[in-house]
Tab-separated table of C-alpha atoms in Angstrom:
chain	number	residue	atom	x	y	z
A	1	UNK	CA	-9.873	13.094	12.008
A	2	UNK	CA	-6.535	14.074	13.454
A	3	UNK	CA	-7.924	14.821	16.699
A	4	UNK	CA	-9.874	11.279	16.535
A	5	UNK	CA	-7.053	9.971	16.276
A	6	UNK	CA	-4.506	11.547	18.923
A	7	UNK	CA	-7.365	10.836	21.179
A	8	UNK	CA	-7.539	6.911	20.841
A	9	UNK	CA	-4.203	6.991	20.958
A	10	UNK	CA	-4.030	8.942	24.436
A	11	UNK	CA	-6.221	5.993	25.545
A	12	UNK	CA	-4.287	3.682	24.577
A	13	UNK	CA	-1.265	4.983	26.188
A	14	UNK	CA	-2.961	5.502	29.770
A	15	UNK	CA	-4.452	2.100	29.567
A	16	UNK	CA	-1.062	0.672	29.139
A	17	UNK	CA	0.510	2.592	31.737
A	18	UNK	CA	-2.695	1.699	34.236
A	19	UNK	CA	-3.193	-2.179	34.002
A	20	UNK	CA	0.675	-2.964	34.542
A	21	UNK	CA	0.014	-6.222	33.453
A	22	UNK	CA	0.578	-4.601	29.850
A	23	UNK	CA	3.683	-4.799	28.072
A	24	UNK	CA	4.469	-1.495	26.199
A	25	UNK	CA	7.145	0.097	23.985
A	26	UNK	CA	7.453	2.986	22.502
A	27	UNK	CA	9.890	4.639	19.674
A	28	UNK	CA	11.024	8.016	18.660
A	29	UNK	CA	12.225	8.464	15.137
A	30	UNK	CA	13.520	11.763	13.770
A	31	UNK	CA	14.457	11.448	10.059
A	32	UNK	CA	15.368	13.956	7.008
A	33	UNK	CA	15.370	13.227	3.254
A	34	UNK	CA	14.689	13.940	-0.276
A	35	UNK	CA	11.185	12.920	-1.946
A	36	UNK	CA	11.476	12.671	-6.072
A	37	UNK	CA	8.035	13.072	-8.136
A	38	UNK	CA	5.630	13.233	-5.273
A	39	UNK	CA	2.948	13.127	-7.410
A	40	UNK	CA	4.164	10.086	-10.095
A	41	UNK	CA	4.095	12.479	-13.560
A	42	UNK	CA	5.400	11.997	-16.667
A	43	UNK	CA	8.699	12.930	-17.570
A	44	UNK	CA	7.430	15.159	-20.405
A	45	UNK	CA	4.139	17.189	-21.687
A	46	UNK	CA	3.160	18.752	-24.094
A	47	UNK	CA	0.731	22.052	-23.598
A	48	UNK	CA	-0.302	24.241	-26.557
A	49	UNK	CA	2.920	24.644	-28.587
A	50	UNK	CA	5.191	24.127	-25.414
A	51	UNK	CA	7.357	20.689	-24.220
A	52	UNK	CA	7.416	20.408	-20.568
A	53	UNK	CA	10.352	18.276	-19.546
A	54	UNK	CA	11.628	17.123	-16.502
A	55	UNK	CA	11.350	19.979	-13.547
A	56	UNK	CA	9.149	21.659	-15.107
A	57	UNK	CA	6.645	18.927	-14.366
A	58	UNK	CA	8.060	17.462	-11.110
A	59	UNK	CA	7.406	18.313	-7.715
A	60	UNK	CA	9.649	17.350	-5.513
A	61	UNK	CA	11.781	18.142	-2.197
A	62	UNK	CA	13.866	18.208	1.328
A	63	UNK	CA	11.748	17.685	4.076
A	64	UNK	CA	12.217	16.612	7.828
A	65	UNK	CA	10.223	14.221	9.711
A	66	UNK	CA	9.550	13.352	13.201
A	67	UNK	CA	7.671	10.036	14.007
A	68	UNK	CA	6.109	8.058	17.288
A	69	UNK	CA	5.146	4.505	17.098
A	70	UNK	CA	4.593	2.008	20.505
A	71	UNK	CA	2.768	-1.283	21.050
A	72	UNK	CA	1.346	-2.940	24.135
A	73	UNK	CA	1.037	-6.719	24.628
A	74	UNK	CA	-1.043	-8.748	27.334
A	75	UNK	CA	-1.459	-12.603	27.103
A	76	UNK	CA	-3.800	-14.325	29.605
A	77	UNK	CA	-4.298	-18.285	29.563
A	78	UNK	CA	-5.050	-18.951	25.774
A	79	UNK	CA	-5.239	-15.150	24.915
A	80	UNK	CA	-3.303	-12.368	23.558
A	81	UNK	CA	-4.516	-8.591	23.503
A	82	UNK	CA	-2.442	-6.202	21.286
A	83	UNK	CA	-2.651	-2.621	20.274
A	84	UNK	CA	-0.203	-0.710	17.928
A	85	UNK	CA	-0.062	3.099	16.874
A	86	UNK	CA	2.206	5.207	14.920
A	87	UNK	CA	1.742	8.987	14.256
A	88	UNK	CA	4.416	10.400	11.398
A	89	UNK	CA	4.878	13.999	10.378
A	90	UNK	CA	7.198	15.297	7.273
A	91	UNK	CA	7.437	19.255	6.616
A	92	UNK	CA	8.410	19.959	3.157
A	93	UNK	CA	10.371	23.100	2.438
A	94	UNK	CA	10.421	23.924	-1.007
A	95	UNK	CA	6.708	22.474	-1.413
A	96	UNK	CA	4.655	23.160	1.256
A	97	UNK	CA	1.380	21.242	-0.047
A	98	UNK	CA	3.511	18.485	-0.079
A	99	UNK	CA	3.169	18.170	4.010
A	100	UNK	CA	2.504	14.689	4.665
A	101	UNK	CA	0.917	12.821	7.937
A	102	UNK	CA	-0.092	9.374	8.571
A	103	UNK	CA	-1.567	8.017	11.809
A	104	UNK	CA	-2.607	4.322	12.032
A	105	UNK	CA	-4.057	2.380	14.739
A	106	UNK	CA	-4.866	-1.214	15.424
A	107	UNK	CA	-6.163	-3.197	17.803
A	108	UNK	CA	-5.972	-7.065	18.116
A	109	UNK	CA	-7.708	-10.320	19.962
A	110	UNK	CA	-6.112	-13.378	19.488
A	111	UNK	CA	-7.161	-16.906	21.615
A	112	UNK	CA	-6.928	-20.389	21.290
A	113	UNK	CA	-10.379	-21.801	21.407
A	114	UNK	CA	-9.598	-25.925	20.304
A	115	UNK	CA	-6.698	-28.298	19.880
A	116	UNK	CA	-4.893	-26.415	16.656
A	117	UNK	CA	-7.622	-24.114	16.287
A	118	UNK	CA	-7.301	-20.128	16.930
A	119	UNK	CA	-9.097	-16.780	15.871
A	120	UNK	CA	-8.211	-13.293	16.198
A	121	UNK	CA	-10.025	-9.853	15.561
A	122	UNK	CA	-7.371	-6.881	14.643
A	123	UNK	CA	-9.252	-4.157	13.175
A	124	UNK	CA	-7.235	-1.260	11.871
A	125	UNK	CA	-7.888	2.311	11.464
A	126	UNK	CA	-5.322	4.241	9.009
A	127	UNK	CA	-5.217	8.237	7.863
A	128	UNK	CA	-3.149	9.683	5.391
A	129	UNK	CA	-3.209	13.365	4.671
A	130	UNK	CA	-1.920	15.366	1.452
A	131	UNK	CA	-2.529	18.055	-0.755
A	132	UNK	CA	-2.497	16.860	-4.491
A	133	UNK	CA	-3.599	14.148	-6.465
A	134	UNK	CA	-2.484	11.334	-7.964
A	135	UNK	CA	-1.119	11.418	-11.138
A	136	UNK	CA	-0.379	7.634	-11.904
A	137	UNK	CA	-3.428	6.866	-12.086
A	138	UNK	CA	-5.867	7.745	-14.609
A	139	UNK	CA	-8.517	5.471	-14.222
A	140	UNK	CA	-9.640	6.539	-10.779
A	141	UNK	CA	-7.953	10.016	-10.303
A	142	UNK	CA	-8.245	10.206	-6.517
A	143	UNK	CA	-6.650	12.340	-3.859
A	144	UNK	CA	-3.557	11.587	-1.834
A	145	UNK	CA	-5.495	11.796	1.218
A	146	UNK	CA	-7.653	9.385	2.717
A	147	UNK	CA	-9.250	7.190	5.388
A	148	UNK	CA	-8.936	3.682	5.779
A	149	UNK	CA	-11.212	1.253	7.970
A	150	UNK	CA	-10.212	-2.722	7.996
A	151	UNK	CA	-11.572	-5.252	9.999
A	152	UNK	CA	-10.609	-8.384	9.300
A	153	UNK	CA	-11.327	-12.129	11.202
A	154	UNK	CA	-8.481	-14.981	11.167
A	155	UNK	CA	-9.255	-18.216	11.566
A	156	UNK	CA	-5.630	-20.447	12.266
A	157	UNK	CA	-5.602	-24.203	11.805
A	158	UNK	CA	-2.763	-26.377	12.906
A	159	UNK	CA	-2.512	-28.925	10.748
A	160	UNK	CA	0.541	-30.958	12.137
A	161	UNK	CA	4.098	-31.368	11.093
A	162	UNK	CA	5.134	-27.518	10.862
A	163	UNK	CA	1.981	-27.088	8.766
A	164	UNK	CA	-0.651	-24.616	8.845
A	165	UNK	CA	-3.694	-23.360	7.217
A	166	UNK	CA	-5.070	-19.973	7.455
A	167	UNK	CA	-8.037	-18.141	6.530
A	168	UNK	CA	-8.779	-14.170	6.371
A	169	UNK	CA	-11.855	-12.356	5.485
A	170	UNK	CA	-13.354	-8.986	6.329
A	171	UNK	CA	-14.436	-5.711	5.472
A	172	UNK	CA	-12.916	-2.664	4.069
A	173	UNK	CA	-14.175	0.804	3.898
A	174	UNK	CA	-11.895	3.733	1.661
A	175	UNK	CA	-12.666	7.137	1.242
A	176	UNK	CA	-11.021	9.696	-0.312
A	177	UNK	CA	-11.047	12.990	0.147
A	178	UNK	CA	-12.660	15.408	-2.071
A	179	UNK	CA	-11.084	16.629	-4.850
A	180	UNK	CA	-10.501	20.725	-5.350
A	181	UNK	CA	-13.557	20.265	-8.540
A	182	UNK	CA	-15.885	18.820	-5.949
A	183	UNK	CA	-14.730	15.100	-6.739
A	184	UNK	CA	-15.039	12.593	-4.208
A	185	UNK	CA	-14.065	8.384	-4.512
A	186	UNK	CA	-14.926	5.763	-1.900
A	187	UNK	CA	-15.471	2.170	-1.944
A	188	UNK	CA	-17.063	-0.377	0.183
A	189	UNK	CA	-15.135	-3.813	0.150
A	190	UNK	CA	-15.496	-7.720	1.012
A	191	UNK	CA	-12.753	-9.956	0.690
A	192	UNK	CA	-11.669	-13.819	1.700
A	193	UNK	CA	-8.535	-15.664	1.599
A	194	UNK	CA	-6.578	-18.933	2.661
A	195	UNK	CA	-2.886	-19.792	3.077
A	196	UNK	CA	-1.463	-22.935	3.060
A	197	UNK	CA	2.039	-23.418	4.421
A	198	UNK	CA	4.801	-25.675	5.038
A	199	UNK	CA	8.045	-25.508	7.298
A	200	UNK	CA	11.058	-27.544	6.701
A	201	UNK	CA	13.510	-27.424	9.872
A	202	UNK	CA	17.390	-29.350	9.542
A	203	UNK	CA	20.279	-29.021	11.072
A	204	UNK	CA	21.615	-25.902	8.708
A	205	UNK	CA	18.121	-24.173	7.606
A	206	UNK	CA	15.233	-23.246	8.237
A	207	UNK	CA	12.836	-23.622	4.695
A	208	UNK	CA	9.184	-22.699	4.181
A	209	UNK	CA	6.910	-22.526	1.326
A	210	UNK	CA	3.836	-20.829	1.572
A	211	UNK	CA	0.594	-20.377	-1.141
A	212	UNK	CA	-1.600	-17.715	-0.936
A	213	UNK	CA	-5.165	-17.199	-2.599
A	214	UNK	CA	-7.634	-14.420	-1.908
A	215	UNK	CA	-10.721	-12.754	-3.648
A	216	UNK	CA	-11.850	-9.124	-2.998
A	217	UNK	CA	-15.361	-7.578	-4.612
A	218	UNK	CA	-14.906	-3.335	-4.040
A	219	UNK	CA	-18.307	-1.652	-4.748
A	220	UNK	CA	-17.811	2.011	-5.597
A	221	UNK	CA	-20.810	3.979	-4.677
A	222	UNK	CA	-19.753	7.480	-3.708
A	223	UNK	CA	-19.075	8.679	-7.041
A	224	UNK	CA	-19.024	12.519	-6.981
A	225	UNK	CA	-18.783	15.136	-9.161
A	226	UNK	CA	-18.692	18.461	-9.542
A	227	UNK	CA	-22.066	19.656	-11.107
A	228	UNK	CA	-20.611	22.014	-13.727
A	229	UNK	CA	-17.896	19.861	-15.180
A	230	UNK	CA	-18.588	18.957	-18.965
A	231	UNK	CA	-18.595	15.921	-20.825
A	232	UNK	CA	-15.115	14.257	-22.262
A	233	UNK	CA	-14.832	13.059	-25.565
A	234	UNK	CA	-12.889	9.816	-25.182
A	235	UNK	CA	-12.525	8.908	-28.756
A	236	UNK	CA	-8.612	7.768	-28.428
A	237	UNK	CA	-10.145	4.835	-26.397
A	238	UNK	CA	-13.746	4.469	-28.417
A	239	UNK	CA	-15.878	5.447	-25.360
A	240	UNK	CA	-19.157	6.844	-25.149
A	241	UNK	CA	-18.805	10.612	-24.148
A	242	UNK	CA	-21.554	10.844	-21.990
A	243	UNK	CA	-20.490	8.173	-19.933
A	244	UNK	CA	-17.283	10.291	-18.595
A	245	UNK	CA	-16.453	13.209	-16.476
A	246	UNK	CA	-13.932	16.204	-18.145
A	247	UNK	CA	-10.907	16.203	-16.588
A	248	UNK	CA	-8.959	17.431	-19.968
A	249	UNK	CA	-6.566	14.479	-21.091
A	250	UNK	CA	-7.549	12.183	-18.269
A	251	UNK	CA	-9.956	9.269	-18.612
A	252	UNK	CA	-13.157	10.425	-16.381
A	253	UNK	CA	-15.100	8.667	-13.973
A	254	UNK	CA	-18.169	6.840	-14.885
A	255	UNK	CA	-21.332	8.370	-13.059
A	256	UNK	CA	-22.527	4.942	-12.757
A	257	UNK	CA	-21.910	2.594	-9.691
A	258	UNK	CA	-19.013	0.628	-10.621
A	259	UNK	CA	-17.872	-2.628	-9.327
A	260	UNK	CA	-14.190	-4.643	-9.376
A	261	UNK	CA	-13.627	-7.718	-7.829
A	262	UNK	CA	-9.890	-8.853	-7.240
A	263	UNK	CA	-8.005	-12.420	-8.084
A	264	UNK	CA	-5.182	-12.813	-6.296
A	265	UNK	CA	-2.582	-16.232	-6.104
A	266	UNK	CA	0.857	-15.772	-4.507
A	267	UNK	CA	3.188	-18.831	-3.977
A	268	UNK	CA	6.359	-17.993	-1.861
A	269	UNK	CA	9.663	-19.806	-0.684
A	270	UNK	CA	11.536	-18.478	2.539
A	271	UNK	CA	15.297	-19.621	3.186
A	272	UNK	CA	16.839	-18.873	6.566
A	273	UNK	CA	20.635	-20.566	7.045
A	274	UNK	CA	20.886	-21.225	10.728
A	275	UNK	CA	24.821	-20.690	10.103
A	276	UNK	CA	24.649	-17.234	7.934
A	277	UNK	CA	23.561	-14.235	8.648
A	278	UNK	CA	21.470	-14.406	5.285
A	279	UNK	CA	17.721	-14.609	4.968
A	280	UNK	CA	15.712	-14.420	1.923
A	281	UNK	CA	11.962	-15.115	0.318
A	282	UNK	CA	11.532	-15.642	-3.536
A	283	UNK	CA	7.969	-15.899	-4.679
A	284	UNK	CA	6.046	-15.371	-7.532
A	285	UNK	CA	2.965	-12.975	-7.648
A	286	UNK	CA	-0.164	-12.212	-9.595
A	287	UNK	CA	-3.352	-10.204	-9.436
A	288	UNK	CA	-6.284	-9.864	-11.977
A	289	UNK	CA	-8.725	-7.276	-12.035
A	290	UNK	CA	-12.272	-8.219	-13.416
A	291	UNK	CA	-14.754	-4.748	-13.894
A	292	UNK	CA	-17.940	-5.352	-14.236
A	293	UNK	CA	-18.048	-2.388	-17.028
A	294	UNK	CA	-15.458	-4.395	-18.982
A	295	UNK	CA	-13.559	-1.516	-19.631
A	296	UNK	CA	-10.877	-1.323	-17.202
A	297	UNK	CA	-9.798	-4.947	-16.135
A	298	UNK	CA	-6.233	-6.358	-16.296
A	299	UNK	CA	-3.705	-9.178	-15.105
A	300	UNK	CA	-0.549	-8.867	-13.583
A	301	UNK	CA	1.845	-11.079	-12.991
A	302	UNK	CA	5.750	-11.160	-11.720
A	303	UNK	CA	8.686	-11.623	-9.744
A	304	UNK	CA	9.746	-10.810	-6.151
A	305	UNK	CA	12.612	-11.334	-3.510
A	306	UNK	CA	13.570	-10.078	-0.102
A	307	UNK	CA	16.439	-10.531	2.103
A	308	UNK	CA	18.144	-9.452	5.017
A	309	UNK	CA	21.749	-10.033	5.762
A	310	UNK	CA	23.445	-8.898	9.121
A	311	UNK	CA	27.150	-7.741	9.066
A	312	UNK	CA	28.734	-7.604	12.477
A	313	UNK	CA	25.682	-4.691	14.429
A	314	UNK	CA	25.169	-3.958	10.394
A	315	UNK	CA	21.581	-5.035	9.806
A	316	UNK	CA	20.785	-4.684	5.643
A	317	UNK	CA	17.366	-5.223	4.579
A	318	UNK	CA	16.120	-4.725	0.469
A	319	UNK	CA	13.906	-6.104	-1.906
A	320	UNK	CA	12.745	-5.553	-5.351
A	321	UNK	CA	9.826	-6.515	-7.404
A	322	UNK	CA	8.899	-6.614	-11.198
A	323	UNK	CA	5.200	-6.855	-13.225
A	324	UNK	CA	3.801	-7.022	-16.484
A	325	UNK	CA	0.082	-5.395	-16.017
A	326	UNK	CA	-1.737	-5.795	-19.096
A	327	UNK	CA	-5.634	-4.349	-19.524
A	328	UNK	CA	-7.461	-6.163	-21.491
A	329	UNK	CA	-9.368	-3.796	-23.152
A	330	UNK	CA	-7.745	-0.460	-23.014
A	331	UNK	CA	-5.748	0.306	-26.303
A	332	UNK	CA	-2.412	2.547	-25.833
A	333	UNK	CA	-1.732	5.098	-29.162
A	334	UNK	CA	-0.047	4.527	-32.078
A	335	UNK	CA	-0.635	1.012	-32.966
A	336	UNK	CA	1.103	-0.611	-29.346
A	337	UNK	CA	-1.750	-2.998	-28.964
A	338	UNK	CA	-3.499	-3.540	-25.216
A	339	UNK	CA	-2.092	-0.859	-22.978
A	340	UNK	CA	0.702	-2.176	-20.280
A	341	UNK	CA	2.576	-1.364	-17.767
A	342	UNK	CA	6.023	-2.488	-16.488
A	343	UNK	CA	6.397	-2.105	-12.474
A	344	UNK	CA	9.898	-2.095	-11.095
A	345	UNK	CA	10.117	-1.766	-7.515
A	346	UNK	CA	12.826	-1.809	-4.835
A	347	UNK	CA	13.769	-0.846	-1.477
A	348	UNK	CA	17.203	-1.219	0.806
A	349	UNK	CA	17.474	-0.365	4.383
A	350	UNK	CA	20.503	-0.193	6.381
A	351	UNK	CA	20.858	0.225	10.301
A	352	UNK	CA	23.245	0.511	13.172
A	353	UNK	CA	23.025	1.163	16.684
A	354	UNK	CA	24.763	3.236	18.257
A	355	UNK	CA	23.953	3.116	21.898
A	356	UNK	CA	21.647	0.523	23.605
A	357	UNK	CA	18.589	2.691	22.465
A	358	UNK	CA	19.414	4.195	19.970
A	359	UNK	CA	19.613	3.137	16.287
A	360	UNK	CA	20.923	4.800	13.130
A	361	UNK	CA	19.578	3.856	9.904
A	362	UNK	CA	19.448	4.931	6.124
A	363	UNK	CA	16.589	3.679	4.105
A	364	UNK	CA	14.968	4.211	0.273
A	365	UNK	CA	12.672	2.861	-1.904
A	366	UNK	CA	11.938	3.318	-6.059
A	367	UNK	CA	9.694	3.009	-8.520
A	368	UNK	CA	9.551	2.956	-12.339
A	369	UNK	CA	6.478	2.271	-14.105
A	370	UNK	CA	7.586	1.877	-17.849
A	371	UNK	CA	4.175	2.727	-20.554
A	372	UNK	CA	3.934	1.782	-24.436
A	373	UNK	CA	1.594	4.826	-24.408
A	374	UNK	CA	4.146	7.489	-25.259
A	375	UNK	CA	1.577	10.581	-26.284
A	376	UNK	CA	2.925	13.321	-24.798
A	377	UNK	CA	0.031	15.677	-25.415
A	378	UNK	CA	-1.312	13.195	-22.662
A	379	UNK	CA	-0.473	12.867	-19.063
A	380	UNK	CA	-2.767	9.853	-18.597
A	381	UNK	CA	-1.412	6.365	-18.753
A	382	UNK	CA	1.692	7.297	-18.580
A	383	UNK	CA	5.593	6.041	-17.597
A	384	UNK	CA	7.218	7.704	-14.389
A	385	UNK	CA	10.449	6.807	-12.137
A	386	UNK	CA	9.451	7.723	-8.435
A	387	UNK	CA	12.219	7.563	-5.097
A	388	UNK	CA	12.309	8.757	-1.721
A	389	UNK	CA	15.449	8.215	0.567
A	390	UNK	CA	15.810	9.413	4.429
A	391	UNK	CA	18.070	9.102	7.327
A	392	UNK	CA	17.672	9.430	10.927
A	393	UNK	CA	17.876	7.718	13.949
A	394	UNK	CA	15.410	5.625	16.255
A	395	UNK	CA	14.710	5.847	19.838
A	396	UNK	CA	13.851	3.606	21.833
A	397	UNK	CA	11.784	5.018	24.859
């Protein structure tokens, strides 16, 4: 897949360079940092007579990074070609199955084709490879590597007076890799949506509110497993046994096709003062998850912001997040009612350049996921706090 990749991406690169009517760039980032909980555990186990706590759990460590990203633009009459690419590498030291690479590549066709009216085509191809698995989640317990097909059509409608309506739908193809026990998740997907947006322009600002509605159906029909493994009695969550894969304290995979289809509404408002520096989107999200086993379905519903702000060549970007998931018919121990989770996320980014191609920057990003299933003879459905932060610099080539 690797090779697949580098080799699209060598086409794209002598293309550009060919037709000079192509407008390219392409960046060089070298960065270093620290990556806490890689794989999203608990902070504490319990095994036989022994309490794990904290490192003993963990994996986690320095690594260095180097990355290359470009794009390449052509517009002709009422149409716009565009390709992107990025390749990233991080070597870990302390944990070497922790070596991480993601290579992602998209292509896009966008024209004009009535008063108003436009469509584009931008398919996407995205690989991520990674020892390990992934301990959040113990519902689907899939690898950290996988590939990632999307091809999605817009349709763009100019409604008049700063107002637009636009419509996505497409196809999406996951896989996973296979798991060590022979394991293997993929899923085939259809989804549609429509936004609806509004821009308010005066003298000072710059305001725009924007709704957002989509619906996604994933059918799950490579369901693998490995031929030996037994069956798990699930009686903490009153399942049939033989309807689960063993995978000790984790809920198993059902060996039957399963099928989830996606609700999700989004209404944000974006702020930009034409005399500040300051920028900023508020919005309220939500997501429910309807499973056609009735077993695993929840909502989810919360809170978001984002905002840059520019200090002198200072350039500060952040945001942060927070949900309430709720299933509705998964039971967490000891009485707590409906299992749920609380998601708090955030990220902050600062840059600087520091020559006329160069930039400097500083960036990190967190996670806590906060359970009222506290077992800790259990690593499923669990709490964990998750962070990565780097540094490096960015080259512009």
């Amino acid at each position: 897949m690797k090779k697949s990749i580098l080799s699209i991406l060598c086409l794209c690169l002598a293309t550009s360079m060919i037709n000079a009517q192509w407008r390219s760039d392409f960046n060089l980032k070298i960065r270093g940092g620290y990556e806490y909980n890689i794989y999203r555990s608990a902070s504490n186990f319990q095994e036989d007579d022994e309490i794990l706590l904290g490192e003993d759990i963990w994996v986690s460590g320095l690594f260095e990074g180097i990355g290359l990203s470009g794009s390449s633009l052509k517009t002709k009459n009422q149409a716009r070609w565009k390709l992107n690419y990025s390749l990233d590498y991080a070597n870990f030291h302390t944990e070497v199955n922790a070596n991480l690479f993601d290579g992602r590549f998209s292509a896009s066709y966008r024209t004009k084709y009535a008063k108003g009216k436009y469509w584009e085509f931008d398919p996407s191809l995205t690989r991520r490879s990674r020892q390990g698995t992934d301990e959040s989640d113990a519902v689907l317990r899939t690898t950290l590597s996988y590939t990632r097909l999307n091809l999605p059509l817009h349709l763009d409608f100019y409604l008049g007076d700063k107002k637009w309506l636009k419509t996505e739908s497409g196809y999406t193809f996951k896989t996973y890799d296979r798991a060590e026990n022979g394991e293997q998740v993929s899923y085939h997907a259809a989804y549609t949506g429509v936004s609806l947006s509004q821009k308010w322009e005066g003298r000072s600002s710059v305001n725009k509110l924007n709704l957002f509605g989509q619906i996604e159906h994933r059918y799950y029909t490579d369901l693998k497993e490995d031929e030996d493994s037994e069956e798990f009695e699930g009686e903490e969550f009153d399942e049939e046994a033989d309807d689960f894969i063993d995978r000790g304290d984790i809920i198993g995979l059902i060996r039957d096709n399963r099928q989830w289809t996606f609700l999700r509404a989004n209404v944000e408002w974006n702020s930009d003062n034409k005399n500040s520096p300051f920028e900023y989107t508020v919005g309220l999200y939500s997501t429910f998850r309807l499973d056609s086993e009735n077993r695993f379905g929840y909502s989810e519903l919360g809170p978001g912001i984002r905002a840059r702000y520019k200090v002198g060549r200072v350039a500060i970007s952040g945001s942060s997040s927070y949900r309430i998931r709720t299933f509705s018919n998964l039971n967490a121990a000891d009485d707590n009612g409906k299992l749920q989770y609380q998601y708090l996320r955030s990220s902050l980014r600062l840059s600087f350049p520091v020559q006329k191609n160069i930039t400097w920057f500083v960036q990190g990003n967190a996670v806590t996921r906060v359970s009222n299933r506290n077992v800790i003879t259990s690593r499923a459905f669990r709490g964990y706090n998750y962070a990565l932060v780097e540094a490096g610099v960015s080259i512009k080539l």
